[in-house]
Structures are given as structure tokens and as C-alpha cells.
mmCIF file of C-alpha atoms in Angstrom:
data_model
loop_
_atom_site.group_PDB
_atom_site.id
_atom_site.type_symbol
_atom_site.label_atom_id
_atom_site.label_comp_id
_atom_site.label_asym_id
_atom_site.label_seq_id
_atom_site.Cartn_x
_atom_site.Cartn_y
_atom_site.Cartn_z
ATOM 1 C CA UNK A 1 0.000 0.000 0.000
ATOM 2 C CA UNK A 2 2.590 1.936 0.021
ATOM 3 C CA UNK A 3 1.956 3.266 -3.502
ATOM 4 C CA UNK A 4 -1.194 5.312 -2.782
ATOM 5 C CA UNK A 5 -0.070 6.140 0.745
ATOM 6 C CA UNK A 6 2.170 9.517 0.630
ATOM 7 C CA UNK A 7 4.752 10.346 -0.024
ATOM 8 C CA UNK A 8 4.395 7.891 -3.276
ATOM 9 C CA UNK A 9 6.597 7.776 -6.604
ATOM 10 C CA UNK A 10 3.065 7.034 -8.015
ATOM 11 C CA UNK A 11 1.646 10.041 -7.153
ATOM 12 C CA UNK A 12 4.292 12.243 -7.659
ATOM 13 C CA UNK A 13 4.308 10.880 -11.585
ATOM 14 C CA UNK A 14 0.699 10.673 -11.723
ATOM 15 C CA UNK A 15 0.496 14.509 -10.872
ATOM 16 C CA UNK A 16 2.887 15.599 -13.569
ATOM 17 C CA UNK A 17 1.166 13.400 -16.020
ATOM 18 C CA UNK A 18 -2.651 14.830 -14.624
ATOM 19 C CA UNK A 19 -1.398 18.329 -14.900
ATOM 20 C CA UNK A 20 -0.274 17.984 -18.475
ATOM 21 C CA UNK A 21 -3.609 16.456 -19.092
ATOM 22 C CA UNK A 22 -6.067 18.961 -17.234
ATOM 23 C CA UNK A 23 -3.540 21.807 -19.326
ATOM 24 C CA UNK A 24 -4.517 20.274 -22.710
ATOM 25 C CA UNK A 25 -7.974 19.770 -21.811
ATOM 26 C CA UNK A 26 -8.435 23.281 -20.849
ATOM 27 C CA UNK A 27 -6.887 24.389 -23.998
ATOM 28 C CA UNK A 28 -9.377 22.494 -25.922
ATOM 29 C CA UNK A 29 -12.261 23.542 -23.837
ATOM 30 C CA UNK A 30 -10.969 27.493 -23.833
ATOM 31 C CA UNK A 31 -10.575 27.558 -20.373
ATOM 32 C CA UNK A 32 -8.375 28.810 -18.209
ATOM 33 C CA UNK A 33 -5.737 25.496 -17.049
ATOM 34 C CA UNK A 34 -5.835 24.050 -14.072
ATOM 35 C CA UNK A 35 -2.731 22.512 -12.339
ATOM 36 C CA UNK A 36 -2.358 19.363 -10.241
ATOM 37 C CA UNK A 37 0.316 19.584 -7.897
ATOM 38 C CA UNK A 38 1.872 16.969 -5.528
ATOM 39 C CA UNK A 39 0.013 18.226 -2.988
ATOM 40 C CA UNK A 40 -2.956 17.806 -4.077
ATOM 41 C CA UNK A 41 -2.698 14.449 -4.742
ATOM 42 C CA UNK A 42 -1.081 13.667 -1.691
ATOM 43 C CA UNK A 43 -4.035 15.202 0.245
ATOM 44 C CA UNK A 44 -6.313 13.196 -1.669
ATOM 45 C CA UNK A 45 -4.781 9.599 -1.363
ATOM 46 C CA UNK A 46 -5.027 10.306 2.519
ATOM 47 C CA UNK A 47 -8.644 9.119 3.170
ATOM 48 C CA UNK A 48 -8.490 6.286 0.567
ATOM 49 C CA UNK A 49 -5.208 5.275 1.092
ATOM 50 C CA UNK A 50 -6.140 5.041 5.291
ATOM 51 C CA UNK A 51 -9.573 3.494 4.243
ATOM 52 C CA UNK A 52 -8.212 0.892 2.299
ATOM 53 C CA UNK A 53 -5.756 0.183 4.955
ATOM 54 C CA UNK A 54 -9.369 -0.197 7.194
ATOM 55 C CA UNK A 55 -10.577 -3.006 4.924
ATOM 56 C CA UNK A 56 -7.151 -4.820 5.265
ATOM 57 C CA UNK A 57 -7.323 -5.267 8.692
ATOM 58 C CA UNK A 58 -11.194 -5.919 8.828
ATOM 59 C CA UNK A 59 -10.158 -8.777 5.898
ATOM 60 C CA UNK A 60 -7.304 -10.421 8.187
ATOM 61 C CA UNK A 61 -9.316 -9.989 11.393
ATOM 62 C CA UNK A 62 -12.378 -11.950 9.946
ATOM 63 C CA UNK A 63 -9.996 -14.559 8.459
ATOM 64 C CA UNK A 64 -8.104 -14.957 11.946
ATOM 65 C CA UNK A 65 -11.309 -15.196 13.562
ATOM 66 C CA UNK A 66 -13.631 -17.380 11.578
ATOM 67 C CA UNK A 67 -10.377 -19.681 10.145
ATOM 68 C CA UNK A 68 -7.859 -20.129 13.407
ATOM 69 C CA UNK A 69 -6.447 -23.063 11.956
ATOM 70 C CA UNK A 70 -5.175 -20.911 9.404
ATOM 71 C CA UNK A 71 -2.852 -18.842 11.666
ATOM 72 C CA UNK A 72 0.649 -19.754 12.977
ATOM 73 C CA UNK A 73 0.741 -20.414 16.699
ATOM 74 C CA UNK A 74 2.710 -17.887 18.679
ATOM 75 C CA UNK A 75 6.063 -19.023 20.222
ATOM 76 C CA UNK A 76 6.618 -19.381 23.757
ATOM 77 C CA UNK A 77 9.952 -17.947 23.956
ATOM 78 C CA UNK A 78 9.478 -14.407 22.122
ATOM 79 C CA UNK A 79 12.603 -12.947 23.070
ATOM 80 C CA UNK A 80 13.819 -9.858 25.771
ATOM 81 C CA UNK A 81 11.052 -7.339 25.414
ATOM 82 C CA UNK A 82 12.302 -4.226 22.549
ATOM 83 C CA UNK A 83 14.155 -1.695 24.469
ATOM 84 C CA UNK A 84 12.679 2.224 23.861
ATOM 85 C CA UNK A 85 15.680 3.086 21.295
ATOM 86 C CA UNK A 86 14.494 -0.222 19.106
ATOM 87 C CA UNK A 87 10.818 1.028 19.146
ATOM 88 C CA UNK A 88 12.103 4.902 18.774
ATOM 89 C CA UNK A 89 14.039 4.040 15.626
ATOM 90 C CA UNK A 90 11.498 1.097 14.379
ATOM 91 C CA UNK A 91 8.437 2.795 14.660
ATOM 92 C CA UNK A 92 8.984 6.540 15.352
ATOM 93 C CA UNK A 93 11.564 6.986 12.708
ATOM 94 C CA UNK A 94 9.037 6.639 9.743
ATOM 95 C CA UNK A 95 6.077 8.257 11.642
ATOM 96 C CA UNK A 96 8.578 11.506 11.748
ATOM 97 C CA UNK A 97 10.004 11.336 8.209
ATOM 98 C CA UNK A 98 6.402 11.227 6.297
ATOM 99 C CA UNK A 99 4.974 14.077 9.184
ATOM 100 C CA UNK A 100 8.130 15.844 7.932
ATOM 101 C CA UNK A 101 7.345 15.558 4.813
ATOM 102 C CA UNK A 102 3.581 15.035 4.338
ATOM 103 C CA UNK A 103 3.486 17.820 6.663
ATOM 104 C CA UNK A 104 5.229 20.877 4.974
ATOM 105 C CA UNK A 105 3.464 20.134 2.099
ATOM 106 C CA UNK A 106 -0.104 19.677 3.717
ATOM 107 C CA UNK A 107 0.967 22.736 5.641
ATOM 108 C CA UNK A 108 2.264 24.951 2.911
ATOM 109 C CA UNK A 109 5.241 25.625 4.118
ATOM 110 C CA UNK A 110 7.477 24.125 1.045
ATOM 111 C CA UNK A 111 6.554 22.800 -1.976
ATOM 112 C CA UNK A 112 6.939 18.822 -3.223
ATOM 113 C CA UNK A 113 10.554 19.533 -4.011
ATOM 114 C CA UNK A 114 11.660 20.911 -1.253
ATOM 115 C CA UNK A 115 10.172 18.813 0.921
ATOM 116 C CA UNK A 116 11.714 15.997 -0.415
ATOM 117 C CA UNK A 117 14.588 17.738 0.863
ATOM 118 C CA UNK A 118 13.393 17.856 4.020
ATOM 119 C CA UNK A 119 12.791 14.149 3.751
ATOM 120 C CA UNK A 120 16.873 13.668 2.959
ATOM 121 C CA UNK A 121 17.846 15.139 5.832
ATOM 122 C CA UNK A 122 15.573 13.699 8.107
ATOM 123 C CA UNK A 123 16.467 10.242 6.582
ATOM 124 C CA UNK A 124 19.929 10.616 6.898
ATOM 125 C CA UNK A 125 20.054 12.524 10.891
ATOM 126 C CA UNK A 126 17.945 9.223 11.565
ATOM 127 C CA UNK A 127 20.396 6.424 9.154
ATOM 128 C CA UNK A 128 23.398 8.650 11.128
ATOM 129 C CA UNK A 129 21.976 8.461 14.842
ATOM 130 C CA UNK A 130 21.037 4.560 14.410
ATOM 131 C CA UNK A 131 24.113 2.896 12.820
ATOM 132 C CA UNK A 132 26.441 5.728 14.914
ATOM 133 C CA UNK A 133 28.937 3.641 17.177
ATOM 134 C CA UNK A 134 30.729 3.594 20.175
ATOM 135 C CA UNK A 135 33.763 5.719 18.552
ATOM 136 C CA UNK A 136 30.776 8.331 16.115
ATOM 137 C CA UNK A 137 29.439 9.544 20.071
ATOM 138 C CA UNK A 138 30.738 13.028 19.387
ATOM 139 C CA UNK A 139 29.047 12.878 15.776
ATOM 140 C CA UNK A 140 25.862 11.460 17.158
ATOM 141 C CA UNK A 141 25.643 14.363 19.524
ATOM 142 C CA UNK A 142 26.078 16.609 17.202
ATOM 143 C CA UNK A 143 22.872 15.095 15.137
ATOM 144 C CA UNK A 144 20.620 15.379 18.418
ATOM 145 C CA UNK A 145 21.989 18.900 18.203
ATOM 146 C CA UNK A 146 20.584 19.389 14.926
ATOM 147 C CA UNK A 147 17.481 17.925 15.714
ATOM 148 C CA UNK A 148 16.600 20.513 18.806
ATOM 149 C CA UNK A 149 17.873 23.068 16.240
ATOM 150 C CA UNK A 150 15.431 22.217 13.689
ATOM 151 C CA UNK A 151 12.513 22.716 16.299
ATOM 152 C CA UNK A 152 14.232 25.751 17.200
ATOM 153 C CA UNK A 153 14.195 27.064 13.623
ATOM 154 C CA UNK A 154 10.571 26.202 13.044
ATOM 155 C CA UNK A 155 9.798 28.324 16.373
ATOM 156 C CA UNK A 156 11.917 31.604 15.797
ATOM 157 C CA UNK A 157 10.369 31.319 11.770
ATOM 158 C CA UNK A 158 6.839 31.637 13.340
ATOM 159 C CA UNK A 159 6.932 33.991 15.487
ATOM 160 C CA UNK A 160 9.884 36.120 13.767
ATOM 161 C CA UNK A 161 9.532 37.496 9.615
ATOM 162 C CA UNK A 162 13.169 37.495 9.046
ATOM 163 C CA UNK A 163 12.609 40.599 5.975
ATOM 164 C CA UNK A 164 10.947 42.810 8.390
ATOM 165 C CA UNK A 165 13.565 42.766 11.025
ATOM 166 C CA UNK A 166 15.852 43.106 8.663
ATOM 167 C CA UNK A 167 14.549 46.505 7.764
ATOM 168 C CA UNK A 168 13.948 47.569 11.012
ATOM 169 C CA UNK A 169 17.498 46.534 12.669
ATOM 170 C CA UNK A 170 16.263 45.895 16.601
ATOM 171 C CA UNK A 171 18.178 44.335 19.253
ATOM 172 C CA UNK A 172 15.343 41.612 19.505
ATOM 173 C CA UNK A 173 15.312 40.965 15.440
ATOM 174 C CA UNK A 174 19.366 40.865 15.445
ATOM 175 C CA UNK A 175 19.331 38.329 18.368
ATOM 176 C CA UNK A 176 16.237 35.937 16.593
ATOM 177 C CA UNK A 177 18.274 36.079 13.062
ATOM 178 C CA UNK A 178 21.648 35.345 15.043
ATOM 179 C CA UNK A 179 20.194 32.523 16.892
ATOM 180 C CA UNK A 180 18.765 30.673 13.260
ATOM 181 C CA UNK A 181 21.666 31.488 11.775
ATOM 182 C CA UNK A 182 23.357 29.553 14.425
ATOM 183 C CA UNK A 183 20.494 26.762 14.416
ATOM 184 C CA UNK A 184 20.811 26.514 10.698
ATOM 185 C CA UNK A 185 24.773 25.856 11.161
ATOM 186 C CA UNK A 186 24.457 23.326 13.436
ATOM 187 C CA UNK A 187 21.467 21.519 11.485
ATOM 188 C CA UNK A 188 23.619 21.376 8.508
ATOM 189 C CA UNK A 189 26.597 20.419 10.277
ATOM 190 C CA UNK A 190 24.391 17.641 11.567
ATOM 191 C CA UNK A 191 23.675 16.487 8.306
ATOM 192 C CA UNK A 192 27.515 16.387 7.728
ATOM 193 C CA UNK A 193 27.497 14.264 10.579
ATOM 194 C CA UNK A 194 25.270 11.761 9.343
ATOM 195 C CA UNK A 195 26.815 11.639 6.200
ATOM 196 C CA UNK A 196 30.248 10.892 7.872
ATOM 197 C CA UNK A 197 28.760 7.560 9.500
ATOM 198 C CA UNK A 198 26.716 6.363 7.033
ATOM 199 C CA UNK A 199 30.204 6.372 4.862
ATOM 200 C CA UNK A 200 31.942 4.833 7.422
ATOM 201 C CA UNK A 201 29.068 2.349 7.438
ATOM 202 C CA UNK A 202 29.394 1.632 3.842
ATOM 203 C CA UNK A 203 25.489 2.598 3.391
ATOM 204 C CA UNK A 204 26.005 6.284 1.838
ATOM 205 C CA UNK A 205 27.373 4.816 -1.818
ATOM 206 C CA UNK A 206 25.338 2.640 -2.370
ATOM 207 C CA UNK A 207 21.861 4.758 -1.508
ATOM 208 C CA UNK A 208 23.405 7.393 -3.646
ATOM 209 C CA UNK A 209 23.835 5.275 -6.734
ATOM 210 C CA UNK A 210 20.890 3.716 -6.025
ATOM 211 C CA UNK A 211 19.088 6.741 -6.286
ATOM 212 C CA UNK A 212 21.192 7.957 -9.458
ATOM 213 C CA UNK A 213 19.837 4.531 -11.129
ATOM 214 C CA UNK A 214 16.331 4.596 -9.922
ATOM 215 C CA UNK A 215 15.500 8.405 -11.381
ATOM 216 C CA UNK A 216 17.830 7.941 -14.734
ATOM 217 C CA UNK A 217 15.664 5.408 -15.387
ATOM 218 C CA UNK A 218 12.656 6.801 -15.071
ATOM 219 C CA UNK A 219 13.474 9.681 -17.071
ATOM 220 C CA UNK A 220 14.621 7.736 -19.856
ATOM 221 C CA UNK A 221 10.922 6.033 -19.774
ATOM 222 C CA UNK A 222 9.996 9.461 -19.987
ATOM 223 C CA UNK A 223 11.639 10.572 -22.750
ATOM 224 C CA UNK A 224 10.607 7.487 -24.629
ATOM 225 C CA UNK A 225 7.213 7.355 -23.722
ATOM 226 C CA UNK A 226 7.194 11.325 -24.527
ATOM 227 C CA UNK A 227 8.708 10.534 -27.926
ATOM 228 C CA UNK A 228 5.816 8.056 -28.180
ATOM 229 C CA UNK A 229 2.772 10.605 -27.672
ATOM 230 C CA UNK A 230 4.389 13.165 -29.814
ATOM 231 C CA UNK A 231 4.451 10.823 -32.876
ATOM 232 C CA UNK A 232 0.787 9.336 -31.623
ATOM 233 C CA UNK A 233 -0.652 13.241 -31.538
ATOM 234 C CA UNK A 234 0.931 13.688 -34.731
ATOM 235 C CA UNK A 235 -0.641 11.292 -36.317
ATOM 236 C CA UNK A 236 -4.148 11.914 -34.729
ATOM 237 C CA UNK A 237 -4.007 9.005 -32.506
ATOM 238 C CA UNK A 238 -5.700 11.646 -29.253
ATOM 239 C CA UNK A 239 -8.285 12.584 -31.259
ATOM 240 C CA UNK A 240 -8.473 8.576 -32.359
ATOM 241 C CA UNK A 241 -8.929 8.072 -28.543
ATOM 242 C CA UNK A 242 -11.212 10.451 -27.761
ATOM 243 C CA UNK A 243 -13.547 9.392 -30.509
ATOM 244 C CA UNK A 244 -13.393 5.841 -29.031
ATOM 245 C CA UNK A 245 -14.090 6.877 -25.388
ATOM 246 C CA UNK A 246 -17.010 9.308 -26.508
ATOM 247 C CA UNK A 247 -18.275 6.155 -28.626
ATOM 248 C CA UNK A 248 -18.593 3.755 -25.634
ATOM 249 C CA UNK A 249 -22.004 3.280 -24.162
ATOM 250 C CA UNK A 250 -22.901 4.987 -21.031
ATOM 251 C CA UNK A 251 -21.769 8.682 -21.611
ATOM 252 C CA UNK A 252 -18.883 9.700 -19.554
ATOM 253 C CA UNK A 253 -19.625 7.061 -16.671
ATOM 254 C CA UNK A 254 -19.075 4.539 -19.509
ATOM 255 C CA UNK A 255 -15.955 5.729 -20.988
ATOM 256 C CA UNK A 256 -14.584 6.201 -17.517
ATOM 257 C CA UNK A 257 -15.369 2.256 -17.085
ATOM 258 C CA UNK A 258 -13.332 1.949 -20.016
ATOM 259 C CA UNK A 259 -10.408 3.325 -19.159
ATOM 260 C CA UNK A 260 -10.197 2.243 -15.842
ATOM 261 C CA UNK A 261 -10.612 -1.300 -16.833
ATOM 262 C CA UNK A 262 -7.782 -0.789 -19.714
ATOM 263 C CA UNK A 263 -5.726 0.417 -17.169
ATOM 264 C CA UNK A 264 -6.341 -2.509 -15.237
ATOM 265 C CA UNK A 265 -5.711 -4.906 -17.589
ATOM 266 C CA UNK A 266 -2.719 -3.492 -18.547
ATOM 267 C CA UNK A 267 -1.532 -3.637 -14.804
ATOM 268 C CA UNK A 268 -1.030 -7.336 -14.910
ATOM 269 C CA UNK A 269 1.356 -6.769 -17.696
ATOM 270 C CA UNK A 270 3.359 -3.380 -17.520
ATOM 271 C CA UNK A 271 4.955 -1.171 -14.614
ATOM 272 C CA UNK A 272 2.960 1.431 -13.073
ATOM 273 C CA UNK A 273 5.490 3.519 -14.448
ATOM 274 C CA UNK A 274 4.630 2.862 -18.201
ATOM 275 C CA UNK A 275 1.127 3.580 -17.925
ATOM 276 C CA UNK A 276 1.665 6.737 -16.189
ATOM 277 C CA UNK A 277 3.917 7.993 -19.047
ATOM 278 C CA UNK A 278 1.895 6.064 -22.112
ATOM 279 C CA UNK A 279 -1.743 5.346 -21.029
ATOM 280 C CA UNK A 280 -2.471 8.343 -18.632
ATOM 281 C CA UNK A 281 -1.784 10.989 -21.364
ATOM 282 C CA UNK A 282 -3.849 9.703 -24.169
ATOM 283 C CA UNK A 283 -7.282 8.797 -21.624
ATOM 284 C CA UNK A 284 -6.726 11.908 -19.308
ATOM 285 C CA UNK A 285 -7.542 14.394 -21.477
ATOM 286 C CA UNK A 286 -11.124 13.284 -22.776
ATOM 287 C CA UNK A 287 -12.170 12.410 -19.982
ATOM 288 C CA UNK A 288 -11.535 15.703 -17.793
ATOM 289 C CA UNK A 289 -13.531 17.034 -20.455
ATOM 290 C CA UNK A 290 -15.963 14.998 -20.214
ATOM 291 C CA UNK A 291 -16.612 16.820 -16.872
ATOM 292 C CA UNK A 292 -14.376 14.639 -14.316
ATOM 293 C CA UNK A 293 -12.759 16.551 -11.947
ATOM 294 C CA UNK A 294 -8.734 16.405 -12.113
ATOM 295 C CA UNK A 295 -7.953 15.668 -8.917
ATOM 296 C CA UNK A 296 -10.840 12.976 -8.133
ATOM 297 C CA UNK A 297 -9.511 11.408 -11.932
ATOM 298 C CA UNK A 298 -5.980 11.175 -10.393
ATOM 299 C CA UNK A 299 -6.727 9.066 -7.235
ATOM 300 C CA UNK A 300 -8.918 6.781 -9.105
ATOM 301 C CA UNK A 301 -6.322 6.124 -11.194
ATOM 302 C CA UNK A 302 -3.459 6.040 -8.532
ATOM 303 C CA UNK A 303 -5.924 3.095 -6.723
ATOM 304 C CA UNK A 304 -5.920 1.362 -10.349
ATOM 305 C CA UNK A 305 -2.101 1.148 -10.596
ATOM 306 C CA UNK A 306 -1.990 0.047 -6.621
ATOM 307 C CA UNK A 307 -3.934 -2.935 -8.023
ATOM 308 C CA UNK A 308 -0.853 -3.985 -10.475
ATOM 309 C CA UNK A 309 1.454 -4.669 -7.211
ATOM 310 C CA UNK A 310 -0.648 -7.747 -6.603
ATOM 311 C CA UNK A 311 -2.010 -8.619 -10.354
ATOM 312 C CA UNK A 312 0.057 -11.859 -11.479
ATOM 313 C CA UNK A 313 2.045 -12.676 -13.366
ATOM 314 C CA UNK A 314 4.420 -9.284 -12.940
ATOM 315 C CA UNK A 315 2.964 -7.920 -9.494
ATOM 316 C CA UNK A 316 5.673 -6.727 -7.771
ATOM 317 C CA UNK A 317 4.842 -7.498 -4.086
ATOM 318 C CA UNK A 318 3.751 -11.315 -5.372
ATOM 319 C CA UNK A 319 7.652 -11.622 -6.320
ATOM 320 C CA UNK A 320 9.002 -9.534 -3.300
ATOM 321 C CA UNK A 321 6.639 -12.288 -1.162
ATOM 322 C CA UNK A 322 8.000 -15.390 -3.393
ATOM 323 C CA UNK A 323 11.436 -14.605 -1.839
ATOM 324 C CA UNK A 324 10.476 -14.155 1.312
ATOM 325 C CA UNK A 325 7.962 -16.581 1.654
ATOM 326 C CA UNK A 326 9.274 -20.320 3.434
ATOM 327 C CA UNK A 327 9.686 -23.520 0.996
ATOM 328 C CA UNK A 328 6.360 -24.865 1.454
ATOM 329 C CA UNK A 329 4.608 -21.995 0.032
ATOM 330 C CA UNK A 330 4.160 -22.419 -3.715
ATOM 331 C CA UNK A 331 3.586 -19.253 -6.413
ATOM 332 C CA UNK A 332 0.100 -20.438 -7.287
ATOM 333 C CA UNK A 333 -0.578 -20.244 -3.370
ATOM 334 C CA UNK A 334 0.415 -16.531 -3.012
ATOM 335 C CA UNK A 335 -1.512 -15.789 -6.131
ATOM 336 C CA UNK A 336 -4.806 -16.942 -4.736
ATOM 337 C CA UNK A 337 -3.974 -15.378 -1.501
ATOM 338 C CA UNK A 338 -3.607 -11.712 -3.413
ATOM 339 C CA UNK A 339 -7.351 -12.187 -4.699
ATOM 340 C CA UNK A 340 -9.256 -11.088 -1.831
ATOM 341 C CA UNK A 341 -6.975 -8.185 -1.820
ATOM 342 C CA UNK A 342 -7.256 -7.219 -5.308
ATOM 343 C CA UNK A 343 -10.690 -7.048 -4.527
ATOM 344 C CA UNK A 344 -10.729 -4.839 -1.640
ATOM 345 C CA UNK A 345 -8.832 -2.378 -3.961
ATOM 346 C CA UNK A 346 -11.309 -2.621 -6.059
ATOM 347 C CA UNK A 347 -13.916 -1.861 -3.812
ATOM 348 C CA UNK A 348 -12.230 1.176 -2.519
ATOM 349 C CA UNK A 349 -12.118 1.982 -6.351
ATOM 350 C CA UNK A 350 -15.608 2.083 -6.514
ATOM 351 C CA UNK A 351 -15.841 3.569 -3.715
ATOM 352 C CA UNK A 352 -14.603 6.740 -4.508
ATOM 353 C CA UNK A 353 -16.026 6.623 -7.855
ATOM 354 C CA UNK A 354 -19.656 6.994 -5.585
ATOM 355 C CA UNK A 355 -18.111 9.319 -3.258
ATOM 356 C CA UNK A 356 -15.670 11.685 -4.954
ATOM 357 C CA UNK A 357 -15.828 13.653 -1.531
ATOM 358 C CA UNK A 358 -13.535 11.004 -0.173
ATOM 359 C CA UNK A 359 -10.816 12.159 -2.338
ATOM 360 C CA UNK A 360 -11.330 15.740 -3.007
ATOM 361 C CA UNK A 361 -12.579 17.445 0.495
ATOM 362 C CA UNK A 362 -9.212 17.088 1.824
ATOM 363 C CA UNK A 363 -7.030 18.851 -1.107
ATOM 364 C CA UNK A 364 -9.808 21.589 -1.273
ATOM 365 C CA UNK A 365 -9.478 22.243 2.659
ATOM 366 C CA UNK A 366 -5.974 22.781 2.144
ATOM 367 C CA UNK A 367 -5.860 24.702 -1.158
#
């Protein structure tokens, strides 16, 4: 679930693709374009996203309860209980990356970009303060350092506006910008910090050329599948597609059904990240025509592609389960164990096709 949950690569390509769509279809319609930002998709995968997670546990709860036989009897020797630093760093560590980042955006206070920034540094003051060691104590100090600092800078940029002290030159403005000008030195020499052990640690390489490899190739998916819908449009192939989604019976509802199944369908095959860049382009456009609200299209569609993690044969999550799963489990096992759960995304799906409110009365709270 962690593709319709924020912060999500899906919805962060499924904005930029929505956008380009609800620009185009504005165009045609003479209107004034409307953009889809980050934001707005992460404030409207919230309530679904949490919902679905709802029917989850309601699915495995009434499975544990009416089929016992079915669960794995609980050890008798479970271990020393977790200490507080295993639960701070196992549980609290996430929690205060995605409120650091879900937050400024929800919030306002930086955009998607920047807040993945935010979401660096907090990932690597928390990668620096776990794997720090007996001889990083003076490094690890200086990340809790940077982490009262960054509470420190949130206060003094509330309750101080660093341009009009500036102009006005006061002892009590001089002393607030001297103190975040300190805070902001020791955050970022916290950051150092981190850096420093996750080298030593040999875990700072390798998450940097992982990340080099992950985003070169998406943009080179981009460029082709770009390259793809300029020669398409050329050759009339989005007017081709907008004829054949007007032609389907049912009106709009119809050639929504359309598209979403299509979508689907293609999900058992291709990467999420394909149909964002090919599919997404070509059906967006009619169809916020049509009437459908940008935003509202965007989440349906972002609940489509969460369905293609567990659609055999190329689900992700079924392969990340075959190698995890113990020898007795076979592949046809964990297929038929990912069918209840395909439908409960389904069912969200629908859903919020019946209650668009569900995915648009958070983004317009915020807006």
C-alpha cells in the first residue's frame, strides 16, 4: 500500500502526467488550465489510502477469527522485550520522516521539491543516529543537536519574519536572526554528521547510486514514452482516442469504465510507471472534459495502478513475497492469496467513484 499512501513515486508521476492532461484539456475547452500539484494528490490519497488500509485489517481480522487453523501459533519464547531506542528508531523513525514531509506540504510551508529535501535530511540525521557507534558519540551528539535546532528554527520562523527585522534593525530581530543562523549551522553540520557515519558504514554509496539509477531510469521512460505521444498526436491518434471513449455506451460514466478497466488490464502486464507515461496521457484528457474533476480522476487512477502490485504474473509485491515466503509456500498459493486483496482495492475503487468527496474534500481544505 505503500503506492497510494504519501509520499508515493506514483503520485508524484501521476500529478505531472494529470497536470499535463487537465492543461490540454483546458486548452481544448478554452478555459483557463488548471494545475495538479503533488500536494494535491497527496491530500487526496489520505482518506483512501487510510480506508483501504481499514478493509485490510477488517479482511485479516475476519480470516483470523472465523479460520484459526489458518494462523501460525505464537512461540513461547518471544525474546527480551524491545528496548525504547528499538521502538524509537522502528516505529517513530518513519512516523517523523512522512509528518516531515507530508506535513510541509499539507501545511504549505514548502513545496513537493523541497520537501523531499526535508525528507533527505531527516532520513539521513535518523540512518546517522542509528548505525552511529561507540567511537561516532561526538558525531551522534552533534545530530541530536541538529534535531533541537530544527525545532528551534521552526519556532523563531513563526513567530519572527526574518525581511521585516531586517529593515527595522532591533536588538530583539538581530538576536532571533543570530540565533537561526546559528540553528541553521548546526542543522547542517548535523547532516555532515550523518553523512560521515553512514560512509563509514558503507550505506552512503550505495543509496546514492541507487538513487542515481532509480530516477535515470525513469526519465529515460519518460523521454521514450514522450517521444511516443508526440508521434501518436501527430498522427491523430488523441483525437483517435477520444472518438473511441465518446463512442462507448454509457456517456462519460461509460468511458470512464473503459479506461479504468484498460488500465487494469494493462496492470497485470506493464509497470505502473509505463502507464503513467503512455496510457495516462492519451485517456486523461477526454475524460476531464468529459466533466471529471482532475484531482478525483488522479486518485482513481493512482488506486488502479496500486492494483498492479498484486495482479500476477508481474505484481511486484507477489515476487518480493515469493522470496520471502518459506519452501512450502508455492507461487500459485500466493496468487490466490492476493485475490481477496485485489478485490478490496477494487472496492475502494468504486468507492470513490460513488463518493468523490472522499478524495477531493481534503485537497480543497488545504488549497
Amino acid at each position: 500500500l505503500g503506492q497510494i499512501i504519501p509520499p508515493s513515486i506514483v503520485l508524484i508521476l501521476l500529478a505531472d502526467a494529470v497536470s499535463n492532461a487537465a492543461s490540454q484539456a483546458a486548452n481544448q475547452m478554452g478555459n483557463a488550465s488548471f494545475v495538479v500539484s503533488v500536494g494535491d494528490l497527496f491530500a487526496g490519497a489520505l482518506i483512501p489510502g487510510f480506508l483501504l488500509v481499514g478493509l485490510y485489517l477488517l479482511w485479516i481480522a475476519f480470516n483470523a477469527y472465523t479460520r484459526p487453523e489458518r494462523c501460525p501459533p505464537l512461540k513461547e519464547d518471544l525474546g527480551p522485550p524491545l528496548q525504547i531506542k528499538e521502538i524509537v528508531f522502528g516505529l517513530g523513525a518513519p512516523i517523523v520522516l512522512i509528518v516531515a514531509v507530508l506535513g510541509t506540504i499539507l501545511a504549505g510551508i514548502a513545496p513537493p521539491t523541497q520537501a523531499a529535501a526535508i525528507g533527505v535530511a531527516g532520513a539521513i540525521l535518523l540512518a546517522g543516529l542509528r548505525l552511529a557507534g561507540e567511537t561516532d558519540q561526538k558525531l551522534s551528539r552533534l545530530i541530536m543537536a541538529a534535531f533541537i535546532n530544527v525545532i528551534l528554527i521552526i519556532v523563531l520562523s513563526n513567530t519572527l519574519d526574518m525581511r521585516a527585522a531586517a529593515e527595522q534593525h532591533t536588538t530583539l530581530s538581530s538576536i532571533g536572526m543570530g540565533i537561526t543562523a546559528i540553528a541553521a549551522l548546526t542543522f547542517f553540520s548535523g547532516i555532515i554528521a550523518g553523512m560521515i557515519i553512514l560512509h563509514r558504514n558503507a550505506q552512503l554509496s550505495p543509496a546514492l547510486k541507487s538513487g542515481v539509477n532509480i530516477t535515470s531510469m525513469v526519465f529515460l521512460i519518460l523521454i521514450g514514452a514522450s517521444l511516443f505521444s508526440l508521434v501518436f498526436r501527430g498522427f491523430g491518434g488523441d483525437d483517435l482516442i477520444a472518438d473511441l471513449l465518446h463512442a462507448i455506451p454509457g456517456g462519460k460514466w461509460g468511458a470512464l469504465i473503459g479506461a479504468m478497466l484498460v488500465m487494469f488490464v494493462l496492470g497485470f502486464f506493464l509497470d505502473f510507471i509505463e502507464i503513467v507515461f503512455v496510457v495516462v496521457p492519451l485517456v486523461a484528457p477526454p475524460l476531464i472534459v468529459m466533466g471529471f474533476d482532475p484531482v478525483w480522476l488522479a486518485i482513481l487512477m493512482a488506486l488502479n495502478l496500486q492494483t498492479s502490485f498484486l495482479t500476477p504474473p508481474f505484481g511486484f509485491a507477489l515476487f518480493y513475497l515469493r522470496g520471502a515466503a518459506p519452501d512450502g509456500v508455492e507461487t500459485m498459493d500466493i496468487w490466490r492469496g492476493a485475490i481477496p486483496f485485489i478485490g478490496l482495492q477494487v472496492i475502494m475503487i468504486a468507492l470513490v467513484a460513488a463518493l468523490p468527496g472522499l478524495a477531493t474534500w481534503l485537497p480543497n481544505l488545504v488549497r
